[in-house]
Amino acid sequence: MPIDIASIKNQVQFNCHISDANYSGTFSLCMLLLRMRNLYKWEMDIPPWREPPRDELLKWVENRENMWQELEGRTARALEINGHSLDSMEASDVNARLGGTDLYYGAGLATGMKPSYLLGRLVESRCQEGMHVCIVDAELARDIFSVPLMRQGSEIVGRRRAMATLLWDEIMELRTSSSMALAFAFDCHGLNLHRVRKQPSLQKEGFMRVVNFELETWVYHEIGESLVDAFPGDLWQRIVSEQAGTLVEFFARAVRDLLADTHPGGLLGHIVGAGKSSSLGFYAALTRPMSRVIYPEIVPAVQDFMHTFDWKAIEEARQAGYKRGLKMAMKLSEIYQDCLDKGALEAEKEVRDKVIRPLGILESLEEENPAG
């Protein structure tokens, strides 16, 4: 029986609206507005580098918030596909029913335990380092939470639109702390950052070439994450579920991201091994303030590399970051395990006082927390 694509698209999008309605309040106002702007661009088929008319965007935001008020409190519906009722969180079951098409369905829990859904056009599927990697181009349905890569078990999904949006937002913000590394990264691809910024339509082909190349590289962050074994048993899942939306969850995710990047089989290990100078530049440019604090070696190392091209120094910085990440993960695990019988609130207080505060990063964490 033929797949009714329009029906599936509408069902997935409805669940996306429900998730957004229930979890939009977990984002800071600044982060929410940025994500809503990017969601509007996607819905209106506006490329990341083109800004929408302000009046039209504000009207859409008002209408979307009204929709969320109506949907708040509702739960996601099962997906009905050719007479089969499927749990919306069981992506493998849904994809089995979509077999024979170019559709890909993704579902999982994002930061703050927000359900996140995706229906897109699959343009590549391959096995890589023991993982199943799926690359999605056009997205037919999505929620407000969108990141270039996500992993569930042994499956990694990469999203070209999300990668393009991430890089373009970085170009437009052009932070002083990242501008040199960003310019270096584009230069490695034979592109001038300021020309891309001023004439994006004329530089589209080159920009999308960068997007596709870097997305393929960033797959190794997820591969590295699959190799990280720093949290015993189900402790990781307990931390992120019990501390959803708190600084403890954000810190725990930052530590695991650091370990994923600095693991020998992770992102930086791949960048060093493959000699990808552009990817190293983007890594430094996209490193956020809190990550710079818990991993202080990397940005100075990259700044020196832009003049010396000394890969040995980058490898040394990778190893130092991995050792630090393991120490933080061990301390976090010890404190949290000691609090398992004390409740989530007491565990949060203990981690803040005994793990986060002594590192001197509490202020950075509070400023950067997307749920703050």
PDB file of C-alpha atoms in Angstrom, residues 167-270:
ATOM      1  CA  LEU A 167      27.022  28.270  10.771  1.00  0.00           C
ATOM      2  CA  TRP A 168      25.045  31.194   9.376  1.00  0.00           C
ATOM      3  CA  ASP A 169      23.971  32.383  12.827  1.00  0.00           C
ATOM      4  CA  GLU A 170      27.634  32.306  13.841  1.00  0.00           C
ATOM      5  CA  ILE A 171      28.550  34.364  10.771  1.00  0.00           C
ATOM      6  CA  MET A 172      25.908  36.975  11.548  1.00  0.00           C
ATOM      7  CA  GLU A 173      26.731  37.212  15.244  1.00  0.00           C
ATOM      8  CA  LEU A 174      30.464  37.369  14.458  1.00  0.00           C
ATOM      9  CA  ARG A 175      31.596  37.458  18.064  1.00  0.00           C
ATOM     10  CA  THR A 176      34.962  39.092  18.722  1.00  0.00           C
ATOM     11  CA  SER A 177      36.148  35.955  20.506  1.00  0.00           C
ATOM     12  CA  SER A 178      35.477  33.761  17.469  1.00  0.00           C
ATOM     13  CA  SER A 179      35.910  35.972  14.411  1.00  0.00           C
ATOM     14  CA  MET A 180      39.561  35.071  13.716  1.00  0.00           C
ATOM     15  CA  ALA A 181      38.956  31.339  13.985  1.00  0.00           C
ATOM     16  CA  LEU A 182      35.832  31.634  11.837  1.00  0.00           C
ATOM     17  CA  ALA A 183      37.681  33.585   9.141  1.00  0.00           C
ATOM     18  CA  PHE A 184      40.497  31.003   9.254  1.00  0.00           C
ATOM     19  CA  ALA A 185      38.019  28.136   8.813  1.00  0.00           C
ATOM     20  CA  PHE A 186      36.379  29.704   5.769  1.00  0.00           C
ATOM     21  CA  ASP A 187      39.765  30.614   4.330  1.00  0.00           C
ATOM     22  CA  CYS A 188      40.730  26.934   4.508  1.00  0.00           C
ATOM     23  CA  HIS A 189      37.744  26.282   2.248  1.00  0.00           C
ATOM     24  CA  GLY A 190      38.854  29.028  -0.155  1.00  0.00           C
ATOM     25  CA  LEU A 191      36.141  31.453   0.949  1.00  0.00           C
ATOM     26  CA  ASN A 192      36.336  34.939   2.404  1.00  0.00           C
ATOM     27  CA  LEU A 193      34.215  35.229   5.553  1.00  0.00           C
ATOM     28  CA  HIS A 194      33.260  38.862   5.040  1.00  0.00           C
ATOM     29  CA  ARG A 195      32.348  38.276   1.407  1.00  0.00           C
ATOM     30  CA  VAL A 196      30.118  35.364   2.432  1.00  0.00           C
ATOM     31  CA  ARG A 197      28.530  37.594   5.076  1.00  0.00           C
ATOM     32  CA  LYS A 198      27.863  40.495   2.708  1.00  0.00           C
ATOM     33  CA  GLN A 199      26.884  38.509  -0.405  1.00  0.00           C
ATOM     34  CA  PRO A 200      25.387  35.241   0.829  1.00  0.00           C
ATOM     35  CA  SER A 201      23.286  34.590  -2.276  1.00  0.00           C
ATOM     36  CA  LEU A 202      26.348  34.849  -4.495  1.00  0.00           C
ATOM     37  CA  GLN A 203      28.341  32.613  -2.130  1.00  0.00           C
ATOM     38  CA  LYS A 204      25.577  30.005  -1.644  1.00  0.00           C
ATOM     39  CA  GLU A 205      27.319  27.183  -3.504  1.00  0.00           C
ATOM     40  CA  GLY A 206      30.545  27.601  -1.580  1.00  0.00           C
ATOM     41  CA  PHE A 207      28.744  28.006   1.737  1.00  0.00           C
ATOM     42  CA  MET A 208      26.739  24.811   1.249  1.00  0.00           C
ATOM     43  CA  ARG A 209      29.924  22.980   0.308  1.00  0.00           C
ATOM     44  CA  VAL A 210      31.306  24.029   3.684  1.00  0.00           C
ATOM     45  CA  VAL A 211      28.083  22.924   5.399  1.00  0.00           C
ATOM     46  CA  ASN A 212      28.212  19.441   3.900  1.00  0.00           C
ATOM     47  CA  PHE A 213      31.926  18.979   4.586  1.00  0.00           C
ATOM     48  CA  GLU A 214      31.751  20.082   8.209  1.00  0.00           C
ATOM     49  CA  LEU A 215      28.587  18.077   8.895  1.00  0.00           C
ATOM     50  CA  GLU A 216      30.417  14.939   7.769  1.00  0.00           C
ATOM     51  CA  THR A 217      33.264  15.838  10.119  1.00  0.00           C
ATOM     52  CA  TRP A 218      30.997  16.525  13.078  1.00  0.00           C
ATOM     53  CA  VAL A 219      29.609  13.016  12.844  1.00  0.00           C
ATOM     54  CA  TYR A 220      32.679  12.118  14.869  1.00  0.00           C
ATOM     55  CA  HIS A 221      31.340  14.023  17.860  1.00  0.00           C
ATOM     56  CA  GLU A 222      28.482  11.522  18.016  1.00  0.00           C
ATOM     57  CA  ILE A 223      30.862   8.627  17.385  1.00  0.00           C
ATOM     58  CA  GLY A 224      33.004   9.871  20.247  1.00  0.00           C
ATOM     59  CA  GLU A 225      29.940  10.126  22.467  1.00  0.00           C
ATOM     60  CA  SER A 226      29.137   6.470  21.759  1.00  0.00           C
ATOM     61  CA  LEU A 227      32.641   5.558  22.960  1.00  0.00           C
ATOM     62  CA  VAL A 228      32.489   7.515  26.223  1.00  0.00           C
ATOM     63  CA  ASP A 229      32.095   5.250  29.234  1.00  0.00           C
ATOM     64  CA  ALA A 230      32.662   7.688  32.085  1.00  0.00           C
ATOM     65  CA  PHE A 231      29.308   7.325  33.871  1.00  0.00           C
ATOM     66  CA  PRO A 232      28.634   3.918  35.481  1.00  0.00           C
ATOM     67  CA  GLY A 233      25.449   1.978  34.737  1.00  0.00           C
ATOM     68  CA  ASP A 234      22.403   4.112  34.115  1.00  0.00           C
ATOM     69  CA  LEU A 235      23.760   7.075  36.106  1.00  0.00           C
ATOM     70  CA  TRP A 236      23.931   9.349  33.056  1.00  0.00           C
ATOM     71  CA  GLN A 237      20.262   8.791  32.256  1.00  0.00           C
ATOM     72  CA  ARG A 238      19.333   9.374  35.888  1.00  0.00           C
ATOM     73  CA  ILE A 239      21.210  12.666  36.012  1.00  0.00           C
ATOM     74  CA  VAL A 240      19.704  14.160  32.840  1.00  0.00           C
ATOM     75  CA  SER A 241      16.180  12.968  33.646  1.00  0.00           C
ATOM     76  CA  GLU A 242      16.143  13.884  37.348  1.00  0.00           C
ATOM     77  CA  GLN A 243      17.934  17.199  36.736  1.00  0.00           C
ATOM     78  CA  ALA A 244      16.137  18.160  33.512  1.00  0.00           C
ATOM     79  CA  GLY A 245      16.274  21.908  32.920  1.00  0.00           C
ATOM     80  CA  THR A 246      18.753  22.585  35.745  1.00  0.00           C
ATOM     81  CA  LEU A 247      22.365  23.736  35.752  1.00  0.00           C
ATOM     82  CA  VAL A 248      23.350  20.218  36.748  1.00  0.00           C
ATOM     83  CA  GLU A 249      21.919  18.789  33.528  1.00  0.00           C
ATOM     84  CA  PHE A 250      23.640  21.481  31.469  1.00  0.00           C
ATOM     85  CA  PHE A 251      26.967  20.874  33.205  1.00  0.00           C
ATOM     86  CA  ALA A 252      26.682  17.105  32.818  1.00  0.00           C
ATOM     87  CA  ARG A 253      25.983  17.469  29.094  1.00  0.00           C
ATOM     88  CA  ALA A 254      28.921  19.859  28.727  1.00  0.00           C
ATOM     89  CA  VAL A 255      31.244  17.359  30.393  1.00  0.00           C
ATOM     90  CA  ARG A 256      30.059  14.512  28.191  1.00  0.00           C
ATOM     91  CA  ASP A 257      30.403  16.715  25.101  1.00  0.00           C
ATOM     92  CA  LEU A 258      33.982  17.478  26.131  1.00  0.00           C
ATOM     93  CA  LEU A 259      34.700  13.770  26.501  1.00  0.00           C
ATOM     94  CA  ALA A 260      33.063  13.006  23.153  1.00  0.00           C
ATOM     95  CA  ASP A 261      35.177  15.637  21.399  1.00  0.00           C
ATOM     96  CA  THR A 262      38.469  14.727  23.068  1.00  0.00           C
ATOM     97  CA  HIS A 263      38.105  10.921  23.050  1.00  0.00           C
ATOM     98  CA  PRO A 264      40.780   9.426  20.736  1.00  0.00           C
ATOM     99  CA  GLY A 265      37.967   8.227  18.461  1.00  0.00           C
ATOM    100  CA  GLY A 266      35.961  11.455  18.758  1.00  0.00           C
ATOM    101  CA  LEU A 267      35.782  14.754  16.894  1.00  0.00           C
ATOM    102  CA  LEU A 268      39.176  16.274  17.745  1.00  0.00           C
ATOM    103  CA  GLY A 269      40.894  12.913  17.374  1.00  0.00           C
ATOM    104  CA  HIS A 270      39.475  12.682  13.850  1.00  0.00           C
TER     105      HIS A 270
END
